Structure formats: C-alpha cells, structure tokens
Tab-separated table of C-alpha atoms in Angstrom:
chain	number	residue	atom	x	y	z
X	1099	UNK	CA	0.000	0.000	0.000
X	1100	UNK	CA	1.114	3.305	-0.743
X	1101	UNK	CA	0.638	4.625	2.551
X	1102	UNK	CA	-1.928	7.928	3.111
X	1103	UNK	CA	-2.050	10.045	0.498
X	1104	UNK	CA	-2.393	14.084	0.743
X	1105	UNK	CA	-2.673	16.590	-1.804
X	1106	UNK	CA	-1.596	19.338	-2.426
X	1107	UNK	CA	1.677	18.988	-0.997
X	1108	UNK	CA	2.151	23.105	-0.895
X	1109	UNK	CA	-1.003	25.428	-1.065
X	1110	UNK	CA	0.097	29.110	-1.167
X	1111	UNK	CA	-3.547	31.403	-1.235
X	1112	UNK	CA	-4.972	34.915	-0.456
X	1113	UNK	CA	-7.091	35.712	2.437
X	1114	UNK	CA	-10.548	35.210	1.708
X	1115	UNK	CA	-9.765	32.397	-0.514
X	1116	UNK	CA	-11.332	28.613	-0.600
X	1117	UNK	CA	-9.026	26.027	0.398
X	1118	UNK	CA	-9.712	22.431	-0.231
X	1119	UNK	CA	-6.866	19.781	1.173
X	1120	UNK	CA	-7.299	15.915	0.117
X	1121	UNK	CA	-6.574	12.536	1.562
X	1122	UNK	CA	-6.571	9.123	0.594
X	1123	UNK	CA	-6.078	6.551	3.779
X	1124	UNK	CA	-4.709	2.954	3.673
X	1125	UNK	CA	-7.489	1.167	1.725
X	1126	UNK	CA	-9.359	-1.141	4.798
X	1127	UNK	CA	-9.111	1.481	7.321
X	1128	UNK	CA	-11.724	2.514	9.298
X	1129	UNK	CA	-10.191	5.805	10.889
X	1130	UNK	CA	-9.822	8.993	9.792
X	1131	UNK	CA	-8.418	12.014	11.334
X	1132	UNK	CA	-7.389	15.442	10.689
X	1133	UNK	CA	-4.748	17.246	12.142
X	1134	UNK	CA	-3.095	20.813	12.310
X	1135	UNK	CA	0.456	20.972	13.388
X	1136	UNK	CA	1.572	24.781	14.252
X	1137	UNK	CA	4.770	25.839	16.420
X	1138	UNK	CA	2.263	27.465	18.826
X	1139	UNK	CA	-0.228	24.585	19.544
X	1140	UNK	CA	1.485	21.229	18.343
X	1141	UNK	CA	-0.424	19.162	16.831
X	1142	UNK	CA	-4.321	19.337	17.132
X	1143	UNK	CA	-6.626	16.895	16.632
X	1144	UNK	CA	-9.545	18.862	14.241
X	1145	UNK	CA	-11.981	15.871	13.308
X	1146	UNK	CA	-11.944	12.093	12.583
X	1147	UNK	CA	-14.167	9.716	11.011
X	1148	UNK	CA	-15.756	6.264	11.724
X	1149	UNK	CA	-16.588	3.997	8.449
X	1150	UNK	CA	-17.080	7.413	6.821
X	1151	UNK	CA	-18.905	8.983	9.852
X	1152	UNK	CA	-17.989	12.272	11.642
X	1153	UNK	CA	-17.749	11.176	15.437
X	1154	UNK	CA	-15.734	14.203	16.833
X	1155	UNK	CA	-15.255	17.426	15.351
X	1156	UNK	CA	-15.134	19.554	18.614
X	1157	UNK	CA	-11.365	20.028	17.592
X	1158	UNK	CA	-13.018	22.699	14.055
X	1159	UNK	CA	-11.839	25.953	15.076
X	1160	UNK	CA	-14.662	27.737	13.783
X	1161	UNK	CA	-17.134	27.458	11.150
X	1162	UNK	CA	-15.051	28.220	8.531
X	1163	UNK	CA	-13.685	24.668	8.819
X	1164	UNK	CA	-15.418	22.069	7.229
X	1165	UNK	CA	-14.595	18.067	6.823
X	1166	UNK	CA	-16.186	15.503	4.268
X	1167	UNK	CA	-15.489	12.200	3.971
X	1168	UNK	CA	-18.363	10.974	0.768
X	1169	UNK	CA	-16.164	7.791	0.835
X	1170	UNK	CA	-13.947	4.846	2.595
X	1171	UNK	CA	-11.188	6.387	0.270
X	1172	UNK	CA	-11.696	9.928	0.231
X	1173	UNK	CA	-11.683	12.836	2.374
X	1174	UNK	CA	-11.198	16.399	2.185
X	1175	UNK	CA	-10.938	19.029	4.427
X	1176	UNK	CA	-12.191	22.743	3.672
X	1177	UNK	CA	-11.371	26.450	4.514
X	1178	UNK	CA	-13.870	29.412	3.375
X	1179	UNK	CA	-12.921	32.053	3.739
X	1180	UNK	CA	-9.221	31.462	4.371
X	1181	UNK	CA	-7.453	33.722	6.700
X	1182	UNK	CA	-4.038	34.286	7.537
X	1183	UNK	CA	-3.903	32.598	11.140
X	1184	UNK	CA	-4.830	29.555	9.361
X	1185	UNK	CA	-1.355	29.098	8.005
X	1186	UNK	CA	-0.206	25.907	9.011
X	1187	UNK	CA	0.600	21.791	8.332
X	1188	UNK	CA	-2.597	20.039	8.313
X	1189	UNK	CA	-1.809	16.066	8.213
X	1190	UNK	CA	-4.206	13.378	7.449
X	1191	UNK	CA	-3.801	10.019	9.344
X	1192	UNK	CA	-5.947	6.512	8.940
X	1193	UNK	CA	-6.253	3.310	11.283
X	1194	UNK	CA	-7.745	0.613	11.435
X	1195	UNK	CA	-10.969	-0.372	13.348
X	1196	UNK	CA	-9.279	-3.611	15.554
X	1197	UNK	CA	-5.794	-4.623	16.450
X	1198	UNK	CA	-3.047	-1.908	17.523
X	1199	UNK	CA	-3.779	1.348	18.086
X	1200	UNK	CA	-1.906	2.737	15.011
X	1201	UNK	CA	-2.511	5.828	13.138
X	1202	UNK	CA	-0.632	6.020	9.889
X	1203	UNK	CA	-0.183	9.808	9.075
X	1204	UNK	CA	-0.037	11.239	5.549
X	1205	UNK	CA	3.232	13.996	4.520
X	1206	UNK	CA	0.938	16.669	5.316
X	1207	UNK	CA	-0.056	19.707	3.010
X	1208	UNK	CA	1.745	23.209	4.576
X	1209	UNK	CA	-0.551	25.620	3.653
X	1210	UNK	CA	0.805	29.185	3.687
X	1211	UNK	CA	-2.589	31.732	3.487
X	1212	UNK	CA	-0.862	35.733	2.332
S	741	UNK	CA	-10.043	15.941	28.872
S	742	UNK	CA	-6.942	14.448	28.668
S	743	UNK	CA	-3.802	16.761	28.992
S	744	UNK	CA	-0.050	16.011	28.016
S	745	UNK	CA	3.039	17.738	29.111
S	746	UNK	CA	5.784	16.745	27.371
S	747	UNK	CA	9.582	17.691	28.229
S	748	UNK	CA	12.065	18.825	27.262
S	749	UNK	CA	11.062	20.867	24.319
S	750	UNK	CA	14.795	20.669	22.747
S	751	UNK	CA	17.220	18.010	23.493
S	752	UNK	CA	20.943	18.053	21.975
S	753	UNK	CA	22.812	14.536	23.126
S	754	UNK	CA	26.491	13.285	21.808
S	755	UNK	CA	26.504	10.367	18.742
S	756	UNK	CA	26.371	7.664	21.288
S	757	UNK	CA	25.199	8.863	24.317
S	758	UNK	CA	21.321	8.044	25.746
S	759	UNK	CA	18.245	10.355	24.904
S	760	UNK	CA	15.017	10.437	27.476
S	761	UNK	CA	12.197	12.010	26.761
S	762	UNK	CA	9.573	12.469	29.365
S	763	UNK	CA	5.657	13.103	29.359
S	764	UNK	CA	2.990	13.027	32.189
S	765	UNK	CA	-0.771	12.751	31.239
S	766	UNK	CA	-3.742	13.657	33.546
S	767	UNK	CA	-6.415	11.383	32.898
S	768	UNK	CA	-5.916	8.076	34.615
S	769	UNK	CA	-8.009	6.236	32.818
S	770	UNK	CA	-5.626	6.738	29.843
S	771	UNK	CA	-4.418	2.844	28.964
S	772	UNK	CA	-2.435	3.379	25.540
S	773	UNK	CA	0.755	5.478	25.065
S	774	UNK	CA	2.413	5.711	21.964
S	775	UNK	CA	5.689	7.562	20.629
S	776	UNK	CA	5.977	9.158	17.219
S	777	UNK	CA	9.114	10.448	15.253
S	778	UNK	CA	8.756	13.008	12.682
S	779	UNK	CA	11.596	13.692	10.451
S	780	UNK	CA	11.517	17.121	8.403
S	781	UNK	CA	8.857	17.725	5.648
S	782	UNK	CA	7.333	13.947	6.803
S	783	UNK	CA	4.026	13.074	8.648
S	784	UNK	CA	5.221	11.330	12.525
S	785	UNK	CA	5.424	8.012	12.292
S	786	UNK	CA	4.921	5.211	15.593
S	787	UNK	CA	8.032	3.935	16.980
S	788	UNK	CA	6.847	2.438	20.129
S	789	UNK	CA	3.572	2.207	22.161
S	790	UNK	CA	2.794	0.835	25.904
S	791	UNK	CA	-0.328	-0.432	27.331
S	792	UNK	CA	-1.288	0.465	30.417
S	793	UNK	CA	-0.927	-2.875	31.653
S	794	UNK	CA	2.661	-3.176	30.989
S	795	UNK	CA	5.241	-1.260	32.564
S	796	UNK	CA	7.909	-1.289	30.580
S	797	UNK	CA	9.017	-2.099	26.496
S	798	UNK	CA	11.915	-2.253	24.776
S	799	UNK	CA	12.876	-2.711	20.678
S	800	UNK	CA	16.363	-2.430	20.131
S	801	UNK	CA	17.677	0.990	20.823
S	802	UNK	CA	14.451	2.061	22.300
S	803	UNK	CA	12.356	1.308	25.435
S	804	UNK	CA	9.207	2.565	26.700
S	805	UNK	CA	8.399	3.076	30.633
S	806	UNK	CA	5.360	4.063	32.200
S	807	UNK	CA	4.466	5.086	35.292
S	808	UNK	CA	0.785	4.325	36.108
S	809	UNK	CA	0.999	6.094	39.672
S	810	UNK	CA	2.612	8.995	38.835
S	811	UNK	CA	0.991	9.256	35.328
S	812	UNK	CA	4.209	9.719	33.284
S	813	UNK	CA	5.879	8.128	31.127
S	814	UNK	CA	9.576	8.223	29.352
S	815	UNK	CA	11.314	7.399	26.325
S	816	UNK	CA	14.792	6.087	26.402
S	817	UNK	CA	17.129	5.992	23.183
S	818	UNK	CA	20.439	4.678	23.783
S	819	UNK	CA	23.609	5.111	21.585
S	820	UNK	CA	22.280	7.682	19.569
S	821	UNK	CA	23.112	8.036	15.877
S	822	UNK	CA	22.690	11.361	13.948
S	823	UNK	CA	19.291	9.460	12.287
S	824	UNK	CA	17.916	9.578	15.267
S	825	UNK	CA	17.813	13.467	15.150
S	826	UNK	CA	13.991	14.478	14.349
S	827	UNK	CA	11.169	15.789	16.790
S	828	UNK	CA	9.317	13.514	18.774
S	829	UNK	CA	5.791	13.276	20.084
S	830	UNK	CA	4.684	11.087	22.763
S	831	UNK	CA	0.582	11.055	23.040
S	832	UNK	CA	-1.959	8.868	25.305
S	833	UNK	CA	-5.496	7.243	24.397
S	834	UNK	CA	-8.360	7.508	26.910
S	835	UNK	CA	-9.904	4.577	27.631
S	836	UNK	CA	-13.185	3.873	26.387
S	837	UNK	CA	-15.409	4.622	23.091
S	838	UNK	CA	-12.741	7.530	21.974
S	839	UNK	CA	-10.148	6.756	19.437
S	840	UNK	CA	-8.610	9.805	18.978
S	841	UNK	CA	-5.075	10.707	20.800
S	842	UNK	CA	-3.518	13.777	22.557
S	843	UNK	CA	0.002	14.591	21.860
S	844	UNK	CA	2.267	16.121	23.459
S	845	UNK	CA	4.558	19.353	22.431
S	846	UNK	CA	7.083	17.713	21.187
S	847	UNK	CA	11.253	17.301	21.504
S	848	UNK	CA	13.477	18.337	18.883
S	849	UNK	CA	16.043	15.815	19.570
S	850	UNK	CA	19.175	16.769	17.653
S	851	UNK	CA	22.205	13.879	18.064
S	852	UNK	CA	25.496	15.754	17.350
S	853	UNK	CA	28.632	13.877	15.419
C-alpha cells in the first residue's frame, strides 16, 4: 500500500480564498483524522471519522472549517474564507478499526494563506 | 479531557550517548501510550507504544516506561546516531469509546557527530 495520500503537498492562497486539502487513507481502514500541526499549539486533533462517519469534530476551530469524507477512500478538508492565522501543516492520518492502536499519518499539506 | 506535558522541548545529546524524553498525562483512565518520530517535511510516524498494563518495552535501541501512579511516562534511546535526530511526540489514548489521541509538544532531539 502506498501509505496515506495528501494533496496538495504546498497550497500558497490569499485571504478570503477557498481552500480544499485531500486525503486518501490505507485502503481497509476505518479511521480517519485530521490534524493541524503549528509551532504554537502542536499538533491538534480537528476531526476524525468512523466507516465514513464524523464522530468528533469539537477540535473545528470555527465554522469556517469544514470536513467531508463521501467515501472509505476519500476525504477532504475545507477552509472558506481562508485567513491568515490559518497558516499551518494540516496532516491526514488513517487506522484501522481492531488490532493496535496505530494511526498512519499522511506527509501533510503546509498551507501558507498571504 | 486528557492533557499532556511533554519535556524537554529541545534536546541536543552526543553520537552515542542516551536520549530520554519524558511526558505526564492527567487522565488516569488513559491505557495506551504511543511515541511518534517526525523527520523534516514527513508526517510522525509510531516507533513504540505501551499499554497500560505493561510497565515497561523495549525494541532495540528504544524502550518505553510508564508510570501508572505517577501518570508519566519516558522514552529512552540509547547510543544515539545522527538518524535519530527528528522531533518527537509522545501522546496517550483515553480509555473507552474515543479513538482519537492527545500529543504532546514535542522534543526536537538533535544527536550531534
């Protein structure tokens, strides 16, 4: 398996712009989770995902923040209206639903917002 | 919630020498602890986890200890090598329906030649 997949890599936008990040997880995975790694706060759990179903998103910082997953092999994660303080790594990790407690993480998209 | 102090936030060590990285959590009924490495421009990866029902694990070069009592828990690297340099998280699991972890800070562990 190629391991979780994120896209874009780099995402360099204006304020006020729509940002859409993607991930793929490790096909038979039953987790999903979204993350936001910043020197200030570490890394912050946002959302994650059960068989496709948002269980937690307590960790959105505001409505601006949105999550999908339409599919066992999708998932994206979207910013409208983007805003400078948003600037940060956002990683994508998958696990599975029994066995260890492993969550595979994707490269992670840096997303710079000007 | 659960909360996770991790320390120290930098950590410079010889080639060679041992590496521990500490971390207290404040929910006892936390009963999985894992350790993640993330090298620059990567996602962390798991090195190591501990149960709560074991009190100490070791692969290779590392080992795991936990602390139930005290709620803390360490990582020990021994004979560092300059691969080892990266930042690393430690996080704990709260027992129960959740599956999601908290993490702690971080430690920019950087092995010097």
């Amino acid at each position: 398996d190629a391991g979780v997949i994120q896209s874009p890599r780099h995402e360099v936008t204006e304020m006020g712009q729509e940002v859409t990040l993607r991930c793929k997880p490790i096909s038979g995975h039953d987790y999903l989770f979204w993350y936001r790694q910043t020197m200030m706060r570490g890394l912050e759990l946002l959302i994650y995902f059960n068989n496709n179903v948002p269980i937690d998103d307590s960790g959105m910082p505001e409505d601006r923040f949105s999550a999908k997953m339409p599919n066992a092999s999708f998932s994206t994660l979207k910013i409208q209206p983007s805003e400078p303080r948003d600037s940060a790594v956002y990683f994508c990790a998958s696990r599975t639903g029994t066995g260890r407690d492993i969550q595979y993480f994707g490269a992670g998209t840096r997303l710079s917002v000007l | 919630g659960e909360n996770v102090e991790q320390h120290p936030s930098t950590l410079s060590v010889q080639e060679g020498d041992s590496a521990v990285i500490k971390c207290t959590y404040s929910d006892s009924a936390s009963n999985y602890f894992p350790w993640y490495k993330q090298e620059l421009g990567k996602g962390p990866q798991l090195i190591i986890d501990i149960r709560s029902n074991v009190g100490e694990k070791k692969d290779q070069r590392i080992a795991v200890t936990l602390n139930k009592t005290a709620k803390h828990f360490s990582l020990h690297i021994t004979e560092t090598q300059p691969e080892d340099s990266a930042v690393y998280f430690c996080a704990a699991r709260q027992a129960g329906s959740a599956r999601q972890l908290t993490f702690g800070s971080g430690t920019q562990l950087t092995v010097l030649p």
